[in-house]
Coordinates of C-alpha atoms and ligand atoms in Angstrom, one line a residue:
M95 CA -11.3 33.8 -21.5
T96 CA -7.9 33.1 -20.0
E97 CA -5.2 31.9 -22.4
V98 CA -3.3 29.3 -20.6
T99 CA 0.1 27.9 -21.4
L100 CA 1.4 24.4 -20.8
D101 CA 3.9 25.7 -18.3
T102 CA 1.3 27.5 -16.3
I103 CA -0.8 24.3 -15.8
S104 CA 2.2 21.9 -15.3
N105 CA 3.7 24.3 -12.7
L106 CA 0.4 24.7 -10.9
A107 CA -0.2 20.9 -11.0
K108 CA 3.2 20.3 -9.3
K109 CA 3.0 23.2 -6.9
R110 CA -0.4 22.3 -5.5
G111 CA 0.1 18.5 -5.5
F112 CA -2.0 17.4 -8.5
V113 CA 0.7 15.7 -10.5
F114 CA 4.4 14.8 -9.8
Q115 CA 7.0 13.5 -12.1
S116 CA 7.5 9.7 -11.6
S117 CA 10.8 8.8 -9.8
E118 CA 11.5 12.5 -9.3
I119 CA 14.1 12.1 -6.6
Y120 CA 16.2 10.0 -9.1
G121 CA 16.0 12.7 -11.8
G122 CA 12.5 11.9 -13.1
L123 CA 11.2 9.3 -15.5
R124 CA 10.0 11.1 -18.5
S125 CA 6.6 10.0 -19.7
A126 CA 5.2 8.6 -16.4
Y127 CA 3.6 10.6 -13.7
D128 CA 2.3 10.2 -10.1
Y129 CA -1.0 11.7 -9.0
G130 CA -0.7 13.6 -5.7
P131 CA -3.4 14.2 -3.1
L132 CA -5.4 16.6 -5.3
G133 CA -4.7 14.8 -8.6
V134 CA -5.9 11.5 -7.3
E135 CA -9.2 13.0 -6.2
L136 CA -9.7 14.8 -9.5
L137 CA -8.8 11.7 -11.5
R138 CA -11.1 9.5 -9.4
N139 CA -13.9 12.0 -9.9
V140 CA -13.5 12.0 -13.7
K141 CA -13.6 8.2 -13.7
A142 CA -16.6 8.2 -11.4
E143 CA -18.5 10.6 -13.6
W144 CA -17.7 8.5 -16.7
W145 CA -18.8 5.3 -14.9
R146 CA -22.0 7.0 -13.6
S147 CA -23.0 8.1 -17.1
M148 CA -21.8 5.1 -19.0
V149 CA -22.8 2.2 -16.6
Q150 CA -24.8 3.2 -13.5
E151 CA -27.4 5.3 -15.3
R152 CA -27.9 2.9 -18.2
P153 CA -30.0 -0.2 -18.3
D154 CA -28.0 -1.5 -21.3
V155 CA -24.3 -1.3 -20.2
V156 CA -22.5 -3.4 -17.6
G157 CA -18.9 -3.1 -16.2
L158 CA -15.8 -5.2 -16.3
D159 CA -12.3 -5.1 -14.8
S160 CA -10.0 -7.4 -16.8
A161 CA -6.3 -8.2 -16.3
V162 CA -3.6 -6.0 -17.6
I163 CA -1.6 -9.1 -18.7
Q164 CA -3.3 -11.2 -21.2
A165 CA -2.3 -14.1 -23.4
R166 CA 0.0 -13.1 -26.3
Q167 CA -2.5 -14.6 -28.7
V168 CA -5.0 -11.9 -27.8
W169 CA -2.6 -9.3 -29.4
Q170 CA -1.9 -11.5 -32.3
A171 CA -5.6 -12.0 -33.0
S172 CA -6.4 -8.3 -32.6
G173 CA -3.7 -7.3 -35.1
H174 CA -1.7 -5.3 -32.5
E175 CA 1.4 -7.5 -32.8
E176 CA 1.5 -6.7 -36.6
F177 CA -0.1 -3.3 -36.9
F178 CA 0.1 -1.4 -33.7
T179 CA 3.1 0.6 -34.8
D180 CA 4.2 4.2 -35.4
P181 CA 6.7 5.3 -38.1
M182 CA 10.0 6.2 -36.4
V183 CA 13.2 8.0 -37.6
E184 CA 16.5 8.5 -35.9
C185 CA 18.7 11.5 -36.3
R186 CA 22.2 10.5 -37.4
N187 CA 23.7 13.5 -35.7
C188 CA 22.3 13.4 -32.2
H189 CA 20.7 9.9 -32.2
S190 CA 17.3 11.2 -30.9
R191 CA 14.3 9.3 -32.2
H192 CA 11.1 10.8 -33.4
R193 CA 7.6 9.9 -34.6
V194 CA 7.5 11.0 -38.2
D195 CA 3.9 11.9 -38.4
K196 CA 4.2 14.3 -35.4
L197 CA 7.2 16.3 -36.8
D198 CA 6.5 19.9 -37.7
D199 CA 9.2 19.6 -40.4
P200 CA 9.8 16.1 -41.7
D201 CA 13.5 16.9 -42.5
R202 CA 14.6 18.8 -39.4
C203 CA 15.5 17.2 -36.1
P204 CA 13.6 19.1 -33.3
T205 CA 16.4 18.0 -30.8
C206 CA 19.6 19.3 -32.5
G207 CA 18.1 21.4 -35.3
K208 CA 20.1 19.7 -38.1
T209 CA 18.3 19.0 -41.4
G210 CA 18.7 16.0 -43.7
E211 CA 20.1 13.7 -41.0
F212 CA 17.1 11.4 -40.5
T213 CA 17.3 7.6 -41.2
E214 CA 14.6 6.0 -43.3
P215 CA 11.4 5.6 -41.3
R216 CA 10.8 2.2 -39.7
Q217 CA 7.7 0.9 -38.1
F218 CA 8.1 0.7 -34.3
N219 CA 5.7 -1.5 -32.3
L220 CA 4.3 0.4 -29.3
M221 CA 3.6 -2.6 -27.0
F222 CA 5.7 -3.1 -23.9
R223 CA 7.0 -6.6 -23.6
T224 CA 7.7 -8.5 -20.4
H225 CA 8.0 -12.2 -19.4
M226 CA 5.7 -14.3 -17.3
G227 CA 7.5 -16.4 -14.7
P228 CA 11.2 -16.9 -14.0
V229 CA 12.4 -17.7 -17.5
D230 CA 13.0 -14.9 -20.1
S231 CA 12.2 -17.0 -23.1
E232 CA 10.2 -16.2 -26.2
E233 CA 7.4 -18.6 -25.1
N234 CA 7.0 -16.7 -21.9
M235 CA 6.8 -13.3 -23.5
V236 CA 3.7 -11.3 -22.9
Y237 CA 2.6 -7.7 -23.5
L238 CA 1.2 -5.1 -21.2
R239 CA -2.1 -4.2 -22.7
P240 CA -2.0 -1.1 -25.0
E241 CA -5.8 -0.7 -24.8
T242 CA -8.5 -2.0 -22.3
A243 CA -10.8 -2.9 -25.2
Q244 CA -9.4 -6.4 -25.9
G245 CA -10.1 -7.5 -22.3
I246 CA -13.8 -6.8 -23.2
F247 CA -13.8 -8.7 -26.5
I248 CA -12.2 -11.8 -25.0
N249 CA -14.9 -11.7 -22.2
F250 CA -17.8 -11.0 -24.5
E251 CA -19.3 -14.5 -24.2
N252 CA -18.6 -14.7 -20.4
V253 CA -20.4 -11.4 -19.8
R254 CA -23.3 -12.0 -22.2
R255 CA -24.1 -15.4 -20.9
T256 CA -23.8 -14.7 -17.2
N257 CA -25.8 -11.5 -17.4
R258 CA -28.3 -12.8 -20.0
L259 CA -27.7 -9.8 -22.2
K260 CA -29.6 -9.1 -25.4
L261 CA -28.5 -6.8 -28.2
P262 CA -27.9 -3.9 -28.1
F263 CA -25.7 -3.8 -25.0
G264 CA -22.4 -2.4 -23.9
I265 CA -19.5 -3.5 -21.7
A266 CA -17.4 -0.8 -20.1
Q267 CA -14.0 -0.8 -18.4
I268 CA -11.7 1.7 -16.9
G269 CA -8.0 0.8 -16.4
K270 CA -4.3 1.3 -17.1
S271 CA -2.9 0.9 -20.5
F272 CA 0.7 1.0 -21.6
R273 CA 2.3 2.2 -24.9
N274 CA 5.9 2.6 -25.6
E275 CA 5.3 6.0 -27.3
I276 CA 8.2 7.2 -29.4
T277 CA 7.6 10.8 -28.4
P278 CA 5.7 11.2 -25.2
G279 CA 5.2 14.7 -24.1
Q280 CA 3.1 17.7 -23.4
F281 CA 3.0 16.8 -19.7
V282 CA 0.4 14.1 -19.1
F283 CA -1.2 14.4 -22.5
R284 CA 0.9 11.6 -24.0
T285 CA 2.6 9.2 -21.5
R286 CA 3.7 5.6 -21.7
E287 CA 1.5 4.6 -18.8
F288 CA -2.0 6.0 -18.7
E289 CA -5.6 5.3 -17.9
Q290 CA -8.4 4.7 -20.4
M291 CA -12.2 4.7 -20.1
E292 CA -13.6 2.5 -22.9
M293 CA -16.9 1.0 -23.7
E294 CA -17.7 -1.5 -26.4
F295 CA -21.3 -1.3 -27.5
F296 CA -22.5 -4.4 -29.4
C297 CA -25.4 -4.0 -31.8
R298 CA -26.9 -5.4 -34.9
P299 CA -24.8 -4.6 -38.0
G300 CA -27.7 -2.7 -39.7
E301 CA -28.0 -0.4 -36.6
A302 CA -24.3 0.4 -36.3
D303 CA -24.4 3.8 -38.2
E304 CA -27.3 5.0 -36.0
W305 CA -25.5 4.0 -32.8
F306 CA -22.3 5.6 -34.0
Q307 CA -24.0 8.9 -34.3
Y308 CA -25.8 8.4 -31.0
W309 CA -22.5 7.8 -29.1
L310 CA -20.8 10.8 -30.9
D311 CA -23.5 13.1 -29.5
K312 CA -23.7 11.5 -26.1
R313 CA -19.9 11.6 -25.5
F314 CA -19.6 15.2 -26.7
Q315 CA -22.3 16.3 -24.4
W316 CA -20.6 14.5 -21.4
Y317 CA -17.8 17.0 -21.5
V318 CA -20.1 20.0 -21.8
D319 CA -22.3 18.8 -18.9
L320 CA -19.2 18.6 -16.7
G321 CA -18.5 22.3 -17.5
M322 CA -16.0 22.1 -20.3
R323 CA -16.4 25.2 -22.5
P324 CA -18.1 24.2 -25.8
E325 CA -15.9 26.6 -27.8
N326 CA -12.9 24.5 -26.7
L327 CA -14.5 21.2 -28.0
R328 CA -15.1 19.9 -31.5
L329 CA -15.8 16.7 -33.3
R330 CA -13.5 15.7 -36.1
H331 CA -14.2 12.8 -38.5
H332 CA -11.1 10.8 -39.6
D333 CA -10.1 10.6 -43.2
K334 CA -10.0 7.1 -44.7
D335 CA -6.2 7.0 -44.5
E336 CA -6.2 7.9 -40.8
L337 CA -8.4 5.0 -39.7
S338 CA -7.0 2.2 -37.4
H339 CA -6.7 -1.2 -38.9
Y340 CA -10.0 -2.3 -37.3
S341 CA -12.2 0.7 -38.0
T342 CA -14.5 1.8 -40.9
S343 CA -15.3 5.2 -39.4
T344 CA -13.9 7.1 -36.5
A345 CA -14.5 10.6 -35.1
D346 CA -12.5 12.2 -32.3
V347 CA -13.7 14.5 -29.7
E348 CA -11.0 17.2 -29.8
Y349 CA -10.0 19.8 -27.2
R350 CA -8.3 23.1 -27.9
F351 CA -5.1 22.4 -25.9
P352 CA -2.5 25.2 -25.5
W353 CA -0.7 23.8 -28.6
G354 CA -3.9 23.5 -30.7
W355 CA -6.7 21.0 -31.3
D356 CA -5.9 17.5 -30.2
E357 CA -7.6 14.3 -29.4
L358 CA -9.5 13.7 -26.1
E359 CA -11.5 10.6 -27.2
G360 CA -12.0 8.5 -30.2
I361 CA -15.4 7.0 -31.2
A362 CA -15.0 4.2 -33.7
N363 CA -17.1 1.8 -35.6
R364 CA -15.0 -1.4 -35.1
T365 CA -17.5 -3.5 -37.1
D366 CA -17.3 -7.2 -36.3
F367 CA -13.5 -7.2 -36.7
D368 CA -12.5 -8.1 -33.1
L369 CA -15.1 -10.8 -32.3
K370 CA -14.4 -12.4 -35.7
K371 CA -10.7 -12.4 -35.2
H372 CA -10.9 -13.9 -31.7
S373 CA -13.3 -16.5 -33.0
E374 CA -10.9 -17.5 -35.7
H375 CA -7.8 -17.5 -33.4
S376 CA -9.3 -19.1 -30.3
G377 CA -11.7 -21.5 -32.0
E378 CA -14.6 -20.3 -29.7
D379 CA -17.7 -19.3 -31.5
L380 CA -18.3 -15.7 -30.4
R381 CA -21.4 -15.2 -32.6
Y382 CA -24.6 -14.0 -31.1
F383 CA -27.7 -16.1 -31.4
D384 CA -30.7 -13.9 -32.1
Q385 CA -33.9 -15.7 -30.9
E386 CA -36.2 -13.4 -32.9
S387 CA -34.7 -14.2 -36.3
N388 CA -33.2 -17.6 -35.3
E389 CA -29.9 -16.4 -36.7
R390 CA -26.3 -16.5 -35.5
F391 CA -24.1 -13.5 -36.4
F392 CA -21.2 -11.4 -35.2
P393 CA -22.5 -8.1 -33.7
Y394 CA -20.9 -4.8 -34.8
V395 CA -19.2 -2.7 -32.2
I396 CA -19.3 1.0 -31.6
E397 CA -16.5 2.1 -29.2
P398 CA -16.2 5.4 -27.3
A399 CA -12.6 5.3 -26.1
A400 CA -11.5 8.1 -23.8
G401 CA -8.3 8.7 -21.8
A402 CA -8.9 9.3 -18.1
T403 CA -5.6 10.9 -17.5
R404 CA -5.8 13.0 -20.6
T405 CA -9.3 14.1 -19.8
T406 CA -8.3 15.1 -16.3
F407 CA -5.6 17.2 -17.8
A408 CA -8.0 18.9 -20.1
F409 CA -10.4 19.7 -17.3
L410 CA -7.5 21.4 -15.4
I411 CA -6.7 23.5 -18.5
D412 CA -10.3 24.4 -19.1
G413 CA -10.9 25.3 -15.5
Y414 CA -7.9 27.6 -15.2
T415 CA -9.0 31.2 -15.0
E416 CA -7.3 34.4 -14.1
E417 CA -9.4 37.4 -12.9
T418 CA -8.5 40.8 -11.7
V419 CA -9.9 41.6 -8.2
N420 CA -8.9 44.8 -6.5
D421 CA -6.0 45.2 -8.9
E422 CA -4.7 41.8 -8.0
T423 CA -4.7 38.6 -10.1
R424 CA -7.0 35.9 -8.7
V425 CA -6.4 32.4 -10.1
V426 CA -9.5 30.3 -9.9
M427 CA -9.7 26.6 -11.0
K428 CA -13.4 26.6 -12.1
L429 CA -13.9 22.9 -11.9
H430 CA -17.4 21.5 -11.9
H431 CA -18.5 20.7 -8.3
R432 CA -18.5 17.0 -9.1
L433 CA -14.9 17.1 -10.3
A434 CA -13.4 19.4 -7.6
P435 CA -10.9 17.4 -5.4
Y436 CA -12.1 19.1 -2.2
K437 CA -15.7 20.2 -2.0
I438 CA -15.3 22.3 1.1
A439 CA -12.6 24.0 3.0
V440 CA -13.2 24.9 6.7
L441 CA -11.2 27.9 7.7
P442 CA -11.1 29.1 11.3
L443 CA -10.2 32.8 11.2
S444 CA -7.4 32.4 13.9
K445 CA -5.5 29.6 15.5
K446 CA -7.1 30.3 18.8
P447 CA -8.5 27.1 20.5
E448 CA -11.9 28.6 20.8
L449 CA -12.1 28.8 17.0
I450 CA -10.2 25.6 16.2
E451 CA -12.6 23.5 18.3
P452 CA -15.9 24.5 16.4
A453 CA -14.0 24.4 13.1
E454 CA -12.9 20.8 13.8
R455 CA -16.5 19.9 14.8
V456 CA -17.9 21.5 11.6
A457 CA -15.3 19.7 9.4
A458 CA -15.9 16.3 11.0
E459 CA -19.7 16.7 10.4
L460 CA -19.2 17.8 6.7
R461 CA -16.7 15.0 6.2
K462 CA -19.5 12.4 6.6
R463 CA -20.5 13.5 3.1
W464 CA -17.7 15.2 1.3
I465 CA -14.0 15.6 1.1
V466 CA -13.2 18.5 3.3
E467 CA -9.9 20.3 4.1
L468 CA -9.4 22.0 7.4
D469 CA -6.8 24.7 6.9
V470 CA -5.5 26.8 9.8
T471 CA -2.3 28.2 8.4
Q472 CA -1.6 31.6 7.0
S473 CA -3.9 34.7 6.6
I474 CA -7.5 34.1 5.6
G475 CA -6.8 35.9 2.2
R476 CA -4.0 33.5 1.3
R477 CA -6.1 30.5 2.3
Y478 CA -9.0 31.7 0.1
R479 CA -6.5 32.1 -2.8
R480 CA -5.1 28.6 -2.3
Q481 CA -8.6 27.1 -2.3
D482 CA -9.5 29.1 -5.4
E483 CA -6.5 27.8 -7.2
I484 CA -7.3 24.2 -6.4
G485 CA -10.9 24.6 -7.3
T486 CA -12.7 24.1 -3.9
P487 CA -16.3 25.3 -4.5
F488 CA -17.0 26.5 -1.0
C489 CA -15.0 27.9 2.0
V490 CA -16.7 27.9 5.4
T491 CA -15.1 30.5 7.7
I492 CA -15.5 30.3 11.5
D493 CA -14.9 33.7 13.1
F494 CA -15.3 35.2 16.6
D495 CA -18.9 36.1 15.8
S496 CA -19.5 32.3 15.3
L497 CA -19.1 31.8 19.0
E498 CA -22.1 34.2 19.6
D499 CA -24.4 33.4 16.7
Q500 CA -23.4 29.8 16.1
A501 CA -23.2 30.6 12.4
A502 CA -20.4 30.5 9.8
T503 CA -19.6 32.4 6.6
V504 CA -19.9 30.4 3.4
R505 CA -18.0 31.8 0.4
D506 CA -18.7 30.8 -3.1
R507 CA -15.6 30.1 -5.2
D508 CA -16.9 31.6 -8.5
T509 CA -18.9 34.6 -7.3
M510 CA -17.0 35.2 -4.1
D511 CA -20.4 35.9 -2.6
Q512 CA -20.6 35.3 1.1
E513 CA -23.6 34.1 3.1
R514 CA -24.0 33.6 6.8
V515 CA -25.4 30.1 7.6
S516 CA -26.1 28.5 10.9
M517 CA -23.5 25.8 11.8
D518 CA -26.3 23.3 12.4
G519 CA -27.7 23.9 8.9
L520 CA -24.4 23.7 6.9
T521 CA -24.9 20.2 5.7
T522 CA -28.4 20.9 4.3
Y523 CA -27.3 24.3 2.8
L524 CA -24.2 22.8 1.1
A525 CA -26.2 19.7 -0.1
G526 CA -28.5 22.1 -1.9
K527 CA -25.5 23.6 -3.7
L528 CA -23.3 20.6 -4.3
V529 CA -25.7 18.7 -6.5
Ligands
GAP737 N1 -9.4 1.1 -28.0 C1 -9.2 2.1 -28.9 C2 -8.1 3.0 -28.5 O1 -7.3 2.6 -27.6 P1 -7.0 5.3 -29.0 O2 -7.5 6.5 -29.8 O3 -5.6 4.8 -29.3 O4 -8.1 4.2 -29.1 C3 -8.2 6.1 -26.8 O5 -7.0 5.6 -27.4 C4 -7.9 7.3 -25.9 O6 -6.8 6.9 -25.0 C5 -7.3 8.5 -26.6 O7 -8.3 9.3 -27.2 C6 -6.5 9.2 -25.5 O8 -7.4 10.0 -24.7 C7 -6.1 8.0 -24.6 N2 -4.6 7.8 -24.9 C8 -4.1 7.0 -26.0 N3 -2.8 7.0 -25.9 C9 -2.4 7.7 -24.8 C10 -1.2 8.1 -24.2 N4 0.0 7.7 -24.7 N5 -1.2 8.9 -23.1 C11 -2.4 9.3 -22.6 N6 -3.6 9.0 -23.1 C12 -3.6 8.2 -24.2

């Protein structure tokens, strides 16, 4: 297995157009990133796979897309205004600020190296504040959401009623969240603007433990099915003192990042905390009426909450492979077909018009189904290397023989095996491979 460093992945991501630093031409905004042509496809594919498995393929889960800006009362009711904080210290010597629980040495400043210079820790609220409308007053203050989950809780009754849902059922959402992290870092692992993929699964209180276990297994398997190496994944149950203010049990799916095991996704039993709090604060009765037992009660909630941007990063790390071929290093991004940004590259062997014309025809035909790159620059060897590095599963080469036999060479990214396939049959052939 290739040992990959953070620098290797962040350099490749920049060089090949997966991820750029936000506001780079102005010196770069630390902790926010822009996704380039390849990154946007990979991120979209990750989100599409999550949506497929969590919504499309399930009879018991529906989707939602709620607003980023919500009433301030939402965050008062949810407890975020009071409790969504991290402990922060400031170094008296260099004035850098740090999250205490993430320091390797709680006495030593990682920026200037001095010891014993930290202030007393204070709780720092992570929510971004802004104002609605033209007046910057306290009454107009709103927060950018720090999790997508609350948009689901406040729409619980809207969604249940309009879709006539019966327990157990889930509501899923993918979208941007914002946290004013004290120490963002490790490239796109911890940023201040990021995307989440969250699902709130409402069930009877007595069934919550069973569903908790169900979602742990299901979510772990999702990463494995998309090709993440099982040896790089583990489940870790939280100790009682680690639990969020709303949770009675939580387990993380962790990935073995270059700096060690760290969180990819949290699965939590949020009990009836959120629906109860929103009922209390809004005055709306958010209890569920059970026709079978003629009872009204607050459902419990099991929440698998994953980071879309963080997961995309983990897939890039996991896919990165170095191999030695003919005494040269070949870098291959072994992404699952479904995640690969480009599925196929069409490569005419030379820039001669008689090869460009059929290559364009083949690419146009394949584009009806897949994202295809037509690459005519540089030697064929360098073009293969580039496609390997960005994870394109198949290269289709049009050479001078193609003019005679109306066939092309299809090269498999992982095995490098080559097969001659008639140009007319390429769509059928590749459809059989890209399942
Ligand atoms: N609704 C529950 C919730 O938000 P969380 O563990 O704070 O739980 C869920 O966040 C997931 O969102 C994390 O496992 C992580 O993948 C992602 N995430 C959280 N903060 C992030 C950040 N600052 N940058 C990137 N991803 C983040």
